[in-house]
XYZ file of C-alpha atoms in Angstrom:
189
model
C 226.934 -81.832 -55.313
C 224.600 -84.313 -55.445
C 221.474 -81.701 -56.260
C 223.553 -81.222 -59.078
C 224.187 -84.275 -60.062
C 220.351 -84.916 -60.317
C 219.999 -82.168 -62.391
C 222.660 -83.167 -64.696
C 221.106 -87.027 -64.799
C 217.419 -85.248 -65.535
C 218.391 -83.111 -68.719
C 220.354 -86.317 -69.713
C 217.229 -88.911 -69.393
C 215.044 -86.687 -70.765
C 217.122 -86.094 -73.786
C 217.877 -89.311 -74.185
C 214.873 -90.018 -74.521
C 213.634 -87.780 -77.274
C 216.628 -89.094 -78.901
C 215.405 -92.978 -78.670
C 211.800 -91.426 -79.948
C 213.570 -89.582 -82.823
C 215.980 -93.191 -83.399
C 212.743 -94.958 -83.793
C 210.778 -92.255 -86.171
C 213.466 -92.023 -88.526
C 213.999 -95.657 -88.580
C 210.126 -96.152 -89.409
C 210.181 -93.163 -92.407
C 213.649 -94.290 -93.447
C 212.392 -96.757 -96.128
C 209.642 -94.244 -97.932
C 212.029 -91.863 -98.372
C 212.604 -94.068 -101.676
C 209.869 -93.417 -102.920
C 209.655 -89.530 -104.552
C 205.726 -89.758 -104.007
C 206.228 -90.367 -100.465
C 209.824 -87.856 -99.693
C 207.676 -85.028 -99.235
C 205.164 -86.087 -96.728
C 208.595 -88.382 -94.611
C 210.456 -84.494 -94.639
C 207.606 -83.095 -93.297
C 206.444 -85.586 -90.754
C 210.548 -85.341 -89.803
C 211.282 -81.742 -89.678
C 208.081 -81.831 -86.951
C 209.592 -84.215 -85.204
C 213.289 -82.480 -84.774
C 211.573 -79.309 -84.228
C 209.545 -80.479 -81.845
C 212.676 -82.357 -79.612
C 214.377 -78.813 -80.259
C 211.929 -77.108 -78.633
C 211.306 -79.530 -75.655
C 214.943 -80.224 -74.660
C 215.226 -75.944 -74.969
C 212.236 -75.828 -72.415
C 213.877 -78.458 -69.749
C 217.252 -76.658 -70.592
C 215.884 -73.540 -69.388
C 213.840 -74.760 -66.345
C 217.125 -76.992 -65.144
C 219.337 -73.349 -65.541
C 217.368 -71.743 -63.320
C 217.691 -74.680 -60.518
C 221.275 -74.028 -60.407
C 221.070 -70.550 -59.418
C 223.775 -67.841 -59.394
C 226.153 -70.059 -57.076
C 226.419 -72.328 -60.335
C 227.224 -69.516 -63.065
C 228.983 -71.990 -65.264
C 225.747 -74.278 -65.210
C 223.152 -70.991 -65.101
C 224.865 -69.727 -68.319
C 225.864 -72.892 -70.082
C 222.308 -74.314 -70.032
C 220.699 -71.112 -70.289
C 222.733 -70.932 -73.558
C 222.010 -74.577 -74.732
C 218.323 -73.684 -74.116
C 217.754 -70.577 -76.174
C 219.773 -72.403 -79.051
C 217.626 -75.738 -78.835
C 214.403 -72.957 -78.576
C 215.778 -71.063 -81.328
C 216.461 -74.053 -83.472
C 213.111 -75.706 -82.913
C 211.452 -72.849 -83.641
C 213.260 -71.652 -86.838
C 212.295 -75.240 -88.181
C 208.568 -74.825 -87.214
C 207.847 -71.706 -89.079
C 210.482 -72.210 -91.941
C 208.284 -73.309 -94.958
C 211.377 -74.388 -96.884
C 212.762 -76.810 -94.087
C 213.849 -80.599 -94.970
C 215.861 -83.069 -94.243
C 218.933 -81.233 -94.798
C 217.929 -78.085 -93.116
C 217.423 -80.592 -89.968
C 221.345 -81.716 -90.664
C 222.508 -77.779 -90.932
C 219.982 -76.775 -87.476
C 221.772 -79.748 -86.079
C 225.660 -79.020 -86.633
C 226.133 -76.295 -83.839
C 224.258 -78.885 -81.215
C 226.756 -81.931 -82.396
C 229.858 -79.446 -82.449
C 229.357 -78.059 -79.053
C 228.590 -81.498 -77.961
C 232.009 -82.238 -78.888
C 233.460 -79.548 -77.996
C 231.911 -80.065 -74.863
C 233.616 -83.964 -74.657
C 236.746 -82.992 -75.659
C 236.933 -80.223 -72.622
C 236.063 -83.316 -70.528
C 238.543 -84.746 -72.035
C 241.116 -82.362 -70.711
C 239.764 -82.476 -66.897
C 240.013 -86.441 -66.279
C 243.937 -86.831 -67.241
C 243.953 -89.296 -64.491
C 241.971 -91.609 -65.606
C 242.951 -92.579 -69.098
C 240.126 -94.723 -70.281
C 237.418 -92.175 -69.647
C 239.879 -89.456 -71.350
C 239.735 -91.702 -74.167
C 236.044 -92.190 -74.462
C 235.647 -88.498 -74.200
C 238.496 -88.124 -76.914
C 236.518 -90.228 -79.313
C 233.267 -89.163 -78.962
C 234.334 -85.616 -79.076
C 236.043 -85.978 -82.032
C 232.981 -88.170 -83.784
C 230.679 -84.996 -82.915
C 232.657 -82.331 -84.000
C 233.121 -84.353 -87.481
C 229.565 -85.322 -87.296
C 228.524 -81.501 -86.478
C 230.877 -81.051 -90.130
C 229.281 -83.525 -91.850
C 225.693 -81.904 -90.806
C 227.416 -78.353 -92.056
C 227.441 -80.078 -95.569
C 224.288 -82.181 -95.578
C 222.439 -79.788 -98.182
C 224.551 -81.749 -100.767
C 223.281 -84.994 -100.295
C 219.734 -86.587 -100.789
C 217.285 -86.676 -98.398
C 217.409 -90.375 -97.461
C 221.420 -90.048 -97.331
C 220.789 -86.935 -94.992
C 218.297 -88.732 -92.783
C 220.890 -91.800 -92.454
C 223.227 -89.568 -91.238
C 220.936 -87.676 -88.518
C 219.751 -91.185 -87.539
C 223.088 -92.560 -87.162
C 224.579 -89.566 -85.015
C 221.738 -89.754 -82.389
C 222.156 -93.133 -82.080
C 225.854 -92.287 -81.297
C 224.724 -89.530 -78.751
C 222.519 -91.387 -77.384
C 225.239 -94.335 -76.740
C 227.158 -91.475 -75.064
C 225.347 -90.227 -72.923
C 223.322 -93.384 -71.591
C 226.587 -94.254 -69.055
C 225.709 -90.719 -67.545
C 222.751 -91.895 -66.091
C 224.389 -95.244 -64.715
C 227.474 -93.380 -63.398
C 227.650 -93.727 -60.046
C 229.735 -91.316 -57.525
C 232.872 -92.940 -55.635
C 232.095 -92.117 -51.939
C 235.518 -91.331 -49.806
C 234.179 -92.608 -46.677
C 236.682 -95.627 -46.746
């Protein structure tokens, strides 16, 4: 349990992270994307920075899956999943010649509504403990509209779009930084 636990904690930190270093380049590119002569080069310099946590939190997915081993089928296949979807993702936005802002916001929406998704099944399992049921409540709900929002991103600008991206991974990131401070009750009493 507490192997797994680790595990858990790793994929966490590390993807927290890549969110804090994707926080900070959006909040450094934010302001030229007022400027049209700059956009172009800000998109750019952003769609390699998503595609590049994509691909890295896909790699650590897939390493951590195998860790579990076949005892752990749920884990195995869940982050075996997450990984080839992160993979995929990063990927399709590193050879996509067309790929902005927006098509960050679209790649995005499956990752923010199975995050929620995710929460909200949480949600479910701690019935006894109704603060934590109501954290999980909220932030699933906030993904799974956030993962909506990202579905409709191609109608807004690109500095509107890049607000939004910056402002749900600074919500993910507030969600998941407990994980790695949660520490489990012992029953040795």
């Amino acid at each position: 349990m507490q192997t797994e636990l680790r595990l858990h904690r790793l994929v966490v930190g590390i993807l927290v992270v890549l969110l804090v270093l994707f926080i900070c380049i959006v909040l450094s590119l934010y302001p030229s994307l007022a400027h049209q002569r700059f956009e172009v080069i800000v998109s750019l310099a952003l769609v390699i920075a998503a595609a590049t946590v994509f691909v890295m939190i896909g790699m650590v997915e897939g390493v951590v899956a195998f860790q579990f081993g076949p005892r752990h089928r749920r884990e195995l296949l869940g982050y075996l999943l997450l990984g080839l979807v992160s993979l995929a993702s990063g990927l399709f936005l590193a050879i996509s010649d067309k790929a902005g802002i927006q098509t960050i916001a679209l790649v995005a929406a499956p990752h923010a509504l199975l995050f929620g998704i995710g929460e909200l099944r949480l949600a479910a399992h701690v019935r006894r403990h109704p603060g934590k049921r109501r954290r999980f409540l909220i932030g699933g709900l906030c993904e799974v509209a956030l993962g909506v929002a990202f579905a409709g991103a191609h109608y807004l600008s690109s500095q509107h779009a890049a607000m939004l991206l910056g402002c749900a991974a600074i919500l993910s990131t507030v969600q998941l930084v407990p994980f790695l401070f949660f520490k489990r009750q012992s029953s040795s009493l």
